[in-house]
Coordinates of C-alpha atoms (C1' of nucleotides) in Angstrom, one line a residue:
Chain E
M151 CA 89.5 176.4 -69.2
P152 CA 89.8 175.3 -65.6
E153 CA 91.3 177.7 -63.0
P154 CA 93.2 175.2 -60.9
V155 CA 94.7 177.1 -58.0
L156 CA 91.8 179.1 -56.7
K157 CA 89.0 176.7 -57.5
S158 CA 90.9 173.8 -56.0
T159 CA 91.5 175.5 -52.7
Q160 CA 87.9 176.6 -52.7
A161 CA 86.7 173.0 -53.3
A162 CA 89.2 171.8 -50.7
L163 CA 87.8 174.3 -48.2
V164 CA 84.2 173.1 -48.9
A165 CA 85.3 169.5 -48.5
R166 CA 87.1 170.3 -45.3
L167 CA 84.1 172.1 -43.9
R168 CA 81.8 169.2 -44.9
R169 CA 84.2 166.7 -43.3
E170 CA 84.5 168.6 -40.0
I171 CA 80.8 169.2 -39.8
A172 CA 80.0 165.6 -40.4
A173 CA 82.5 164.4 -37.9
G174 CA 81.1 166.8 -35.4
E175 CA 84.5 168.1 -34.5
L176 CA 83.8 171.7 -35.5
Q177 CA 80.1 171.7 -34.6
R178 CA 79.5 172.5 -31.0
G179 CA 75.9 171.8 -30.2
D180 CA 73.9 172.9 -33.2
R181 CA 75.5 176.2 -34.1
L182 CA 78.7 176.7 -36.0
P183 CA 81.1 179.4 -34.8
P184 CA 80.7 182.9 -36.2
E185 CA 82.0 183.5 -39.7
R186 CA 84.7 185.7 -38.5
E187 CA 86.1 183.1 -36.1
M188 CA 85.8 180.3 -38.7
A189 CA 87.6 182.4 -41.3
D190 CA 90.4 182.9 -38.8
Y191 CA 90.4 179.3 -37.8
F192 CA 90.8 178.0 -41.4
G193 CA 93.2 180.8 -42.3
V194 CA 91.1 182.1 -45.2
S195 CA 89.4 185.4 -45.8
R196 CA 85.8 185.8 -44.7
A197 CA 84.7 186.3 -48.3
R198 CA 86.2 183.0 -49.3
L199 CA 84.7 181.2 -46.3
R200 CA 81.3 182.7 -47.2
Q201 CA 81.6 181.3 -50.7
A202 CA 82.1 177.8 -49.2
L203 CA 79.2 178.3 -46.8
D204 CA 77.0 179.5 -49.7
Q205 CA 77.6 176.2 -51.5
L206 CA 76.9 174.1 -48.5
E207 CA 73.8 176.1 -47.8
G208 CA 72.6 175.6 -51.4
E209 CA 72.9 171.9 -50.8
G210 CA 70.7 172.0 -47.8
A211 CA 73.5 171.1 -45.4
L212 CA 73.5 174.5 -43.6
F213 CA 71.0 177.1 -42.4
R214 CA 72.0 180.7 -42.0
R215 CA 70.1 183.5 -40.5
R216 CA 71.2 187.1 -39.9
G217 CA 71.6 187.9 -36.2
Q218 CA 71.4 184.2 -35.1
G219 CA 74.2 182.3 -36.8
T220 CA 75.0 179.3 -39.0
F221 CA 73.3 176.0 -38.1
V222 CA 73.6 172.4 -39.2
Q223 CA 70.0 172.0 -38.1
P224 CA 67.2 174.5 -38.8
P225 CA 67.7 177.7 -36.7
P226 CA 65.7 178.3 -33.5
A227 CA 62.5 180.3 -33.6
T228 CA 62.7 184.0 -33.6
D229 CA 61.5 184.6 -30.1
A230 CA 62.6 181.5 -28.2
A231 CA 62.4 183.2 -24.8
G232 CA 58.6 183.5 -24.8
L233 CA 58.1 180.1 -26.3
H234 CA 60.2 178.5 -23.6
R235 CA 57.7 179.6 -21.0
L236 CA 54.9 178.3 -23.1
A237 CA 56.5 174.9 -23.4
R238 CA 55.9 174.0 -19.8
R239 CA 52.1 174.4 -20.1
V240 CA 51.8 172.4 -23.3
R241 CA 50.9 168.7 -23.3
P242 CA 52.0 166.3 -26.1
Q243 CA 48.5 166.0 -27.4
D244 CA 48.3 169.8 -27.7
V245 CA 51.3 169.8 -30.0
M246 CA 50.1 166.9 -32.1
E247 CA 46.7 168.6 -32.4
V248 CA 48.2 171.7 -33.9
R249 CA 50.6 169.8 -36.1
L250 CA 47.8 167.8 -37.5
E251 CA 46.2 171.0 -38.7
I252 CA 49.3 172.9 -39.8
E253 CA 51.6 170.4 -41.5
P254 CA 49.2 168.8 -44.0
A255 CA 48.4 172.2 -45.3
L256 CA 52.1 173.1 -45.5
A257 CA 52.8 169.9 -47.4
G258 CA 50.1 170.8 -50.0
L259 CA 51.4 174.3 -50.5
A260 CA 55.0 172.9 -50.8
A261 CA 53.9 170.6 -53.6
L262 CA 52.5 173.6 -55.4
R263 CA 55.1 176.2 -54.8
A264 CA 58.6 174.7 -54.4
N265 CA 61.0 175.8 -57.0
E266 CA 63.4 173.5 -58.7
K267 CA 66.4 174.1 -56.5
A268 CA 64.4 173.6 -53.3
R269 CA 63.0 170.3 -54.8
A270 CA 66.6 169.0 -55.4
V271 CA 67.6 169.8 -51.8
F272 CA 64.4 168.3 -50.5
A273 CA 65.0 165.0 -52.4
E274 CA 68.4 164.6 -50.6
V275 CA 66.9 165.4 -47.2
A276 CA 64.1 162.8 -47.8
Q277 CA 66.7 160.2 -48.7
A278 CA 68.6 161.0 -45.5
T279 CA 65.7 160.0 -43.3
L280 CA 65.8 156.5 -44.9
D281 CA 69.6 156.2 -44.6
A282 CA 69.7 157.2 -41.0
P283 CA 71.9 154.5 -39.3
D284 CA 70.8 155.1 -35.7
Q285 CA 67.8 156.7 -34.0
Q286 CA 69.5 160.0 -33.2
S287 CA 70.4 160.5 -36.9
Y288 CA 66.8 159.8 -37.7
E289 CA 65.6 162.5 -35.3
I290 CA 67.9 165.1 -36.9
A291 CA 67.0 164.1 -40.5
D292 CA 63.3 164.1 -39.6
D293 CA 63.5 167.6 -38.1
I294 CA 65.2 168.9 -41.3
F295 CA 62.7 167.1 -43.4
H296 CA 59.7 168.7 -41.9
Y297 CA 61.4 172.1 -41.7
K298 CA 62.2 172.0 -45.4
I299 CA 58.5 171.4 -46.2
A300 CA 57.5 174.4 -44.2
E301 CA 60.1 176.5 -46.1
M302 CA 58.9 175.4 -49.5
A303 CA 55.4 176.6 -48.7
Q304 CA 56.8 180.1 -49.2
N305 CA 54.5 181.8 -46.6
P306 CA 56.5 183.7 -44.0
L307 CA 53.7 183.7 -41.5
F308 CA 53.1 180.0 -41.9
L309 CA 56.8 179.4 -41.5
T310 CA 56.8 181.4 -38.3
V311 CA 53.9 179.4 -37.0
Y312 CA 55.7 176.2 -37.8
E313 CA 58.8 177.4 -36.0
S314 CA 56.8 178.2 -32.9
I315 CA 55.5 174.6 -32.9
R316 CA 58.9 173.2 -33.5
S317 CA 60.4 175.3 -30.7
V318 CA 57.8 174.2 -28.2
R319 CA 58.2 170.6 -29.3
Q320 CA 61.9 170.6 -28.8
Q321 CA 61.9 172.4 -25.5
A322 CA 59.1 170.5 -23.9
M323 CA 60.3 168.0 -21.3
W324 CA 58.5 165.1 -22.8
T325 CA 60.8 165.2 -25.8
R326 CA 62.9 162.8 -23.8
T327 CA 60.0 160.4 -23.6
R328 CA 59.5 160.5 -27.3
A329 CA 63.2 159.8 -28.0
E330 CA 62.8 156.6 -26.0
T331 CA 59.6 155.4 -27.6
Y332 CA 60.9 155.3 -31.2
S333 CA 62.3 151.9 -32.1
A334 CA 64.2 150.9 -35.2
E335 CA 61.1 149.3 -36.8
V336 CA 59.0 152.4 -36.2
T337 CA 61.6 154.7 -37.7
S338 CA 61.6 152.4 -40.7
V339 CA 57.9 152.7 -41.2
L340 CA 58.1 156.5 -40.7
G341 CA 60.9 156.7 -43.2
Q342 CA 58.8 154.9 -45.8
Q343 CA 56.0 157.4 -45.1
H344 CA 58.5 160.2 -45.7
Q345 CA 59.3 158.7 -49.1
R346 CA 55.6 158.6 -50.1
L347 CA 55.2 162.2 -48.9
A348 CA 58.3 163.4 -50.6
K349 CA 57.3 161.7 -53.9
A350 CA 54.0 163.6 -53.8
I351 CA 55.6 166.9 -53.1
L352 CA 58.2 166.4 -55.8
N353 CA 55.6 165.5 -58.3
G354 CA 53.5 168.6 -57.4
E355 CA 50.5 166.5 -56.2
A356 CA 49.1 168.8 -53.5
E357 CA 46.2 166.7 -52.4
A358 CA 48.3 163.5 -52.2
A359 CA 51.0 165.4 -50.2
T360 CA 48.3 166.7 -47.8
E361 CA 46.9 163.2 -47.3
A362 CA 50.4 161.6 -46.9
M363 CA 51.4 164.2 -44.2
R364 CA 48.2 163.6 -42.3
D365 CA 48.7 159.9 -42.3
H366 CA 52.2 160.3 -41.2
L367 CA 51.3 162.6 -38.3
I368 CA 48.5 160.3 -37.2
C369 CA 51.0 157.5 -37.1
V370 CA 53.5 159.6 -35.1
S371 CA 50.7 160.6 -32.8
R372 CA 49.7 157.0 -32.1
T373 CA 53.2 155.9 -31.6
L374 CA 53.8 158.8 -29.2
M375 CA 51.0 157.9 -26.9
Q376 CA 49.3 154.5 -27.4
A377 CA 45.6 154.9 -27.8
G378 CA 46.1 158.7 -28.1
P379 CA 42.9 160.7 -28.2
V380 CA 44.2 163.2 -30.7
V381 CA 42.2 162.5 -33.9
P382 CA 38.6 161.6 -33.4
Q383 CA 37.5 159.9 -36.6
K384 CA 39.6 158.4 -39.2
T385 CA 39.1 155.7 -41.8
G386 CA 41.9 153.2 -42.0
D387 CA 45.0 152.7 -39.9
P388 CA 47.9 154.4 -41.7
C389 CA 50.4 152.7 -39.4
S390 CA 50.7 149.6 -41.3
Chain S
M196 CA 20.2 188.9 5.0
P197 CA 21.5 191.5 2.6
E198 CA 24.5 193.5 3.4
P199 CA 23.5 196.9 2.1
V200 CA 26.5 199.2 2.4
L201 CA 29.3 197.1 1.1
K202 CA 27.5 195.2 -1.6
S203 CA 25.9 198.3 -2.9
T204 CA 29.1 200.3 -3.2
Q205 CA 30.6 197.2 -4.9
A206 CA 27.8 197.0 -7.3
A207 CA 27.9 200.7 -7.8
L208 CA 31.6 200.5 -8.6
V209 CA 31.0 197.8 -11.2
A210 CA 28.3 199.9 -12.8
R211 CA 30.5 202.9 -12.8
L212 CA 33.3 201.0 -14.4
R213 CA 31.0 199.5 -17.0
R214 CA 29.6 202.9 -17.8
E215 CA 32.9 204.6 -18.2
I216 CA 34.4 201.8 -20.3
A217 CA 31.3 201.8 -22.6
A218 CA 31.5 205.6 -22.9
G219 CA 35.1 205.4 -23.8
E220 CA 35.9 208.1 -21.2
L221 CA 38.2 205.9 -19.1
Q222 CA 39.5 203.7 -21.9
R223 CA 42.4 205.2 -23.7
G224 CA 43.1 203.2 -26.8
D225 CA 42.6 199.5 -25.9
R226 CA 44.3 199.2 -22.5
L227 CA 42.8 200.4 -19.2
P228 CA 45.1 202.2 -16.7
P229 CA 47.0 200.0 -14.3
E230 CA 45.0 198.7 -11.3
R231 CA 46.9 200.9 -8.9
E232 CA 46.0 204.0 -10.8
M233 CA 42.4 203.0 -11.2
A234 CA 42.0 202.3 -7.5
D235 CA 43.4 205.7 -6.7
Y236 CA 41.3 207.3 -9.3
F237 CA 38.1 205.8 -8.0
G238 CA 39.1 206.3 -4.4
V239 CA 38.8 202.6 -3.5
S240 CA 41.3 200.0 -2.4
R241 CA 43.0 197.9 -4.9
A242 CA 41.4 194.7 -3.6
R243 CA 38.0 196.2 -4.0
L244 CA 38.7 197.4 -7.5
R245 CA 40.0 193.9 -8.4
Q246 CA 36.7 192.4 -7.2
A247 CA 34.9 194.6 -9.6
L248 CA 37.3 193.8 -12.4
D249 CA 36.9 190.1 -11.6
Q250 CA 33.2 190.4 -12.2
L251 CA 33.6 192.2 -15.5
E252 CA 36.2 189.7 -16.6
G253 CA 33.8 186.9 -15.8
E254 CA 31.3 188.5 -18.1
G255 CA 33.7 188.6 -20.9
A256 CA 33.9 192.4 -21.0
L257 CA 37.5 192.5 -19.9
F258 CA 40.7 190.6 -20.6
R259 CA 43.5 190.7 -18.0
R260 CA 47.0 189.3 -18.4
R261 CA 49.9 189.6 -15.9
G262 CA 52.7 191.9 -17.1
Q263 CA 50.6 193.3 -19.9
G264 CA 47.5 195.0 -18.4
T265 CA 43.7 195.1 -18.5
F266 CA 42.1 195.3 -21.9
V267 CA 38.6 195.8 -23.3
Q268 CA 39.8 194.0 -26.4
P269 CA 41.8 190.8 -26.3
P270 CA 45.4 191.4 -25.2
P271 CA 48.3 191.7 -27.7
A272 CA 50.3 188.6 -28.5
T273 CA 53.0 187.6 -26.1
D274 CA 56.0 188.7 -28.1
A275 CA 54.7 191.6 -30.2
A276 CA 58.2 192.9 -31.0
G277 CA 59.2 190.0 -33.2
L278 CA 55.9 189.9 -34.9
H279 CA 56.0 193.5 -35.8
R280 CA 59.0 192.8 -38.0
L281 CA 57.2 189.9 -39.6
A282 CA 54.1 191.9 -40.4
R283 CA 56.0 193.9 -43.1
R284 CA 56.9 190.8 -45.1
V285 CA 53.4 189.2 -45.0
R286 CA 50.8 189.7 -47.7
P287 CA 47.1 189.6 -47.1
Q288 CA 46.8 186.3 -48.9
D289 CA 49.4 184.8 -46.6
V290 CA 47.4 185.7 -43.6
M291 CA 44.1 184.3 -45.0
E292 CA 45.9 181.2 -46.1
V293 CA 46.9 180.5 -42.5
R294 CA 43.6 181.5 -41.1
L295 CA 41.8 179.1 -43.4
E296 CA 43.8 176.3 -41.9
I297 CA 43.8 177.3 -38.3
E298 CA 40.4 178.8 -37.4
P299 CA 38.1 176.0 -38.7
A300 CA 40.0 173.6 -36.5
L301 CA 39.7 176.0 -33.6
A302 CA 36.0 176.3 -34.1
G303 CA 35.6 172.5 -34.1
L304 CA 37.6 172.2 -30.9
A305 CA 35.7 175.0 -29.3
A306 CA 32.4 173.2 -30.0
L307 CA 33.7 170.1 -28.2
R308 CA 35.5 171.7 -25.2
A309 CA 33.9 175.0 -24.2
N310 CA 32.6 174.9 -20.7
E311 CA 29.2 176.4 -19.7
K312 CA 30.5 179.7 -18.5
A313 CA 32.5 180.3 -21.6
R314 CA 29.5 179.4 -23.7
A315 CA 27.4 182.0 -22.0
V316 CA 30.0 184.7 -22.6
F317 CA 30.4 183.6 -26.2
A318 CA 26.7 183.9 -26.8
E319 CA 26.7 187.5 -25.8
V320 CA 29.8 188.3 -27.9
A321 CA 28.1 186.6 -30.9
Q322 CA 25.1 188.8 -30.5
A323 CA 27.2 191.9 -30.3
T324 CA 28.5 191.3 -33.8
L325 CA 24.9 191.5 -35.0
D326 CA 24.0 194.6 -33.0
A327 CA 27.0 196.5 -34.1
P328 CA 25.7 200.0 -35.1
D329 CA 28.6 201.1 -37.2
Q330 CA 31.5 199.5 -39.0
Q331 CA 34.1 200.2 -36.3
S332 CA 32.0 198.5 -33.7
Y333 CA 31.7 195.5 -35.9
E334 CA 35.5 195.3 -36.3
I335 CA 35.9 195.2 -32.5
A336 CA 33.1 192.7 -31.9
D337 CA 34.4 190.5 -34.7
D338 CA 37.9 190.5 -33.2
I339 CA 36.6 189.4 -29.8
F340 CA 34.3 186.9 -31.5
H341 CA 37.2 185.1 -33.1
Y342 CA 39.4 185.4 -30.1
K343 CA 36.9 183.8 -27.8
I344 CA 36.7 180.8 -30.1
A345 CA 40.4 180.4 -29.9
E346 CA 40.2 180.6 -26.2
M347 CA 37.5 178.0 -25.9
A348 CA 39.6 175.4 -27.8
Q349 CA 41.6 175.1 -24.6
N350 CA 44.9 174.4 -26.3
P351 CA 47.6 176.9 -25.1
L352 CA 49.8 176.3 -28.2
F353 CA 46.9 176.8 -30.5
L354 CA 45.9 180.0 -28.8
T355 CA 49.5 181.3 -29.1
V356 CA 49.5 180.5 -32.8
Y357 CA 46.2 182.3 -33.2
E358 CA 47.5 185.3 -31.3
S359 CA 50.5 185.5 -33.7
I360 CA 48.2 185.5 -36.7
R361 CA 46.0 188.1 -35.0
S362 CA 48.9 190.3 -34.2
V363 CA 50.3 190.3 -37.7
R364 CA 46.9 191.0 -39.1
Q365 CA 46.4 194.0 -36.9
Q366 CA 49.9 195.4 -37.5
A367 CA 50.0 195.0 -41.2
M368 CA 49.5 198.1 -43.1
W369 CA 46.8 196.7 -45.3
T370 CA 44.5 196.6 -42.3
R371 CA 43.5 200.1 -43.3
T372 CA 42.5 198.8 -46.7
R373 CA 40.3 196.2 -45.2
A374 CA 38.6 198.7 -43.0
E375 CA 37.5 200.6 -46.0
T376 CA 36.3 197.6 -48.1
Y377 CA 33.8 196.5 -45.5
S378 CA 30.4 197.9 -46.3
A379 CA 27.2 197.8 -44.2
E380 CA 25.7 195.0 -46.3
V381 CA 28.8 193.0 -46.0
T382 CA 29.0 193.2 -42.3
S383 CA 25.4 192.2 -42.2
V384 CA 26.1 189.0 -44.1
L385 CA 29.2 188.3 -42.0
G386 CA 27.1 188.8 -38.9
Q387 CA 24.6 186.2 -40.0
Q388 CA 27.5 183.8 -40.7
H389 CA 28.7 184.5 -37.1
Q390 CA 25.3 183.5 -35.9
R391 CA 25.3 180.2 -37.7
L392 CA 28.8 179.5 -36.5
A393 CA 27.9 180.5 -32.9
K394 CA 24.9 178.2 -33.0
A395 CA 27.0 175.3 -34.0
I396 CA 29.6 175.9 -31.3
L397 CA 27.0 176.4 -28.6
N398 CA 25.3 173.2 -29.6
G399 CA 28.5 171.3 -29.6
E400 CA 28.4 170.4 -33.3
A401 CA 32.1 170.3 -34.1
E402 CA 31.8 169.4 -37.8
A403 CA 29.2 172.1 -38.4
A404 CA 31.3 174.6 -36.6
T405 CA 34.3 173.8 -38.7
E406 CA 32.4 174.1 -41.9
A407 CA 30.7 177.3 -40.8
M408 CA 34.1 178.9 -40.0
R409 CA 35.5 177.8 -43.3
D410 CA 32.7 179.3 -45.2
H411 CA 32.9 182.5 -43.2
L412 CA 36.6 182.9 -43.8
I413 CA 36.3 182.2 -47.5
C414 CA 33.7 184.9 -47.7
V415 CA 36.0 187.3 -45.8
S416 CA 38.8 186.4 -48.1
R417 CA 36.8 187.1 -51.2
T418 CA 35.6 190.3 -49.9
L419 CA 39.1 191.3 -48.9
M420 CA 40.5 190.9 -52.4
Q421 CA 38.0 190.4 -55.2
A422 CA 38.8 187.2 -57.1
G423 CA 41.3 186.3 -54.4
P424 CA 43.5 183.3 -55.2
V425 CA 43.4 182.1 -51.7
V426 CA 41.3 178.9 -51.8
P427 CA 41.7 176.8 -54.9
Q428 CA 38.7 174.5 -55.1
K429 CA 35.4 174.9 -53.3
T430 CA 31.9 173.8 -54.1
G431 CA 29.3 176.6 -53.6
D432 CA 29.6 180.2 -53.0
P433 CA 29.1 180.8 -49.2
C434 CA 28.8 184.6 -49.7
S435 CA 25.1 184.5 -50.4
Chain P
dA59 C1' 92.8 194.3 -65.7
dC60 C1' 91.2 191.0 -62.4
dC61 C1' 90.8 189.2 -58.1
dT62 C1' 91.5 188.9 -53.2
dT63 C1' 91.7 190.9 -49.0
dG64 C1' 90.6 193.4 -44.9
dA65 C1' 87.9 196.7 -42.9
dA66 C1' 83.9 199.2 -42.2
dC67 C1' 79.2 199.6 -42.2
dC68 C1' 74.2 197.8 -42.4
dA69 C1' 70.3 194.9 -40.9
dA70 C1' 68.4 191.6 -37.8
dT71 C1' 68.7 189.2 -33.8
dA72 C1' 70.2 187.9 -29.0
dT73 C1' 71.1 189.2 -24.4
dA74 C1' 70.8 191.6 -20.1
dA75 C1' 69.1 195.0 -16.9
dG76 C1' 65.5 197.8 -15.2
dA77 C1' 60.7 199.3 -15.2
dT78 C1' 55.8 198.1 -15.5
dT79 C1' 51.7 195.3 -14.4
dG80 C1' 48.6 191.8 -12.7
dG81 C1' 48.5 188.1 -8.9
dT82 C1' 49.1 186.9 -4.0
dT83 C1' 50.0 187.2 0.8
dC84 C1' 49.8 189.2 5.3
dA85 C1' 49.8 192.1 9.2
dA86 C1' 47.7 196.4 10.8
dA87 C1' 43.5 199.0 11.2
dA88 C1' 38.7 200.0 11.1
Chain W
dT177 C1' 35.4 190.1 10.7
dT178 C1' 36.3 192.8 7.1
dT179 C1' 39.0 196.1 4.8
dT180 C1' 43.0 198.2 3.9
dG181 C1' 47.7 199.2 2.6
dA182 C1' 51.9 197.5 1.7
dA183 C1' 55.2 194.3 0.4
dC184 C1' 56.4 190.7 -2.4
dC185 C1' 56.0 187.4 -6.6
dA186 C1' 55.6 186.3 -11.5
dA187 C1' 55.2 187.6 -16.1
dT188 C1' 55.9 190.9 -19.4
dC189 C1' 57.6 195.2 -21.6
dT190 C1' 61.1 198.5 -22.6
dT191 C1' 65.6 200.0 -23.4
dA192 C1' 70.4 199.6 -24.3
dT193 C1' 74.3 196.9 -25.7
dA194 C1' 76.5 193.1 -27.9
dT195 C1' 76.6 189.5 -31.4
dT196 C1' 76.0 187.8 -36.1
dG197 C1' 75.2 187.3 -41.0
dG198 C1' 74.8 190.5 -45.3
dT199 C1' 76.9 194.1 -48.1
dT200 C1' 79.9 197.5 -49.9
dC201 C1' 84.3 199.4 -51.1
dA202 C1' 88.9 200.9 -51.4
dA203 C1' 93.7 199.1 -50.8
dG204 C1' 96.8 195.6 -52.2
dG205 C1' 98.5 191.6 -54.8
dT206 C1' 98.4 188.5 -58.8

DNA sequence: ACCTTGAACCAATATAAGATTGGTTCAAAA
DNA sequence: TTTTGAACCAATCTTATATTGGTTCAAGGT
């Protein structure tokens, strides 16, 4: 029944790719080399390489987009150039203000619309935010976590809007500040909030997911800038 | 005390510009000719023409943006090219779904942050949606009405997001459908909702403005597609 | 027969260069 | 002193070219 030779080399290729990506040896920055180069590098045909990439993409480890490339992290926004100029005018509270309106809605829609395969991938990503050993790993996992939610909402315009926000957030100079403010305890709290949010989405509880995302972002906002004036009125303090 | 010659010619130029714009003789499509051409056409210096344009822009009659041009209607989104491709994949319910999350928040922020000058301009724009003689006029006034709200929120990222939505909405093919579905009675109802919304914003009542915008968009959504599945749960029917 | 390969082609995006447009400054002229 | 014309700056648009993932297909190997 098993087809040893071909399947084994295919599985070996997937394992090798996964290993090199995890080790960061093959990954330069965020984007992997073009498929044609990688096929040549590994000494396999492009079709075979693509099968391996297909599997990794199905597991949520890779993102691919025509004309842009293959990424370990979510790909950059479609325009990028125009958003780069915008990033200089935007303050941190501007970004959080928008996120607080967009992402809770995205979480609610994700809970309603995510298909089974996407839920499986999302469960792994959510777990990764808890297992993050250091702060940099958490940043990456958190980015993928939020991006997957936006994908699951299955609204191309909404996803584009989210990508604009994400692009500005990454390019803004104060990203450096944020990276320094996050401590180990804070990432732990945020990771637990991710779990609660992920549970709501996976169970299809839209309202709970919306609420969990709002609490999470409020916590992020408060951590980002102590006594931040982002959200005017709110009942309890979600940053327990 | 008065300086008759210069001031009078300046005022006359403003009046002439206003007249030609209103008559649609000078305006081709949405964009006015470049400043250099207009100055030559009117036989005045560019500096003088710019003074006149400054005044009209201050009244809310014109929009100017470097690198794009001078517009009677709000200027196009910054990228345009990328959003054109997106417009083909987006369904009407996708757009309304995003608008229902974005614009109520924008209305609330506008009520809190709009300065006095912007409020004065906005009051005129709101009145224009009521005075619209035909359906095409209403479309234009409605567009400016919503754009001004997004401007008053004073969040550059939020404004960019709104411009993306607006660009997609305009370029999508189903815009033609919407233009046909609006009847005189419907525009009357929507105009009254505009008044209620404008009143809340001008009074600085953020929550009332948010609520009014939400009701307005729900009404628009229902009119757009009868029995539209856009908003799941809602109390009363705002389309009275 | 079946599969793999390599190549070519398609679709979408990125990038770079040049043109267009509003914003600004400044010296010459009225 | 004011106005003008021009030059220059900054941001955007337009166009052409290159890059990249997605797809198809015939040649070759098993």
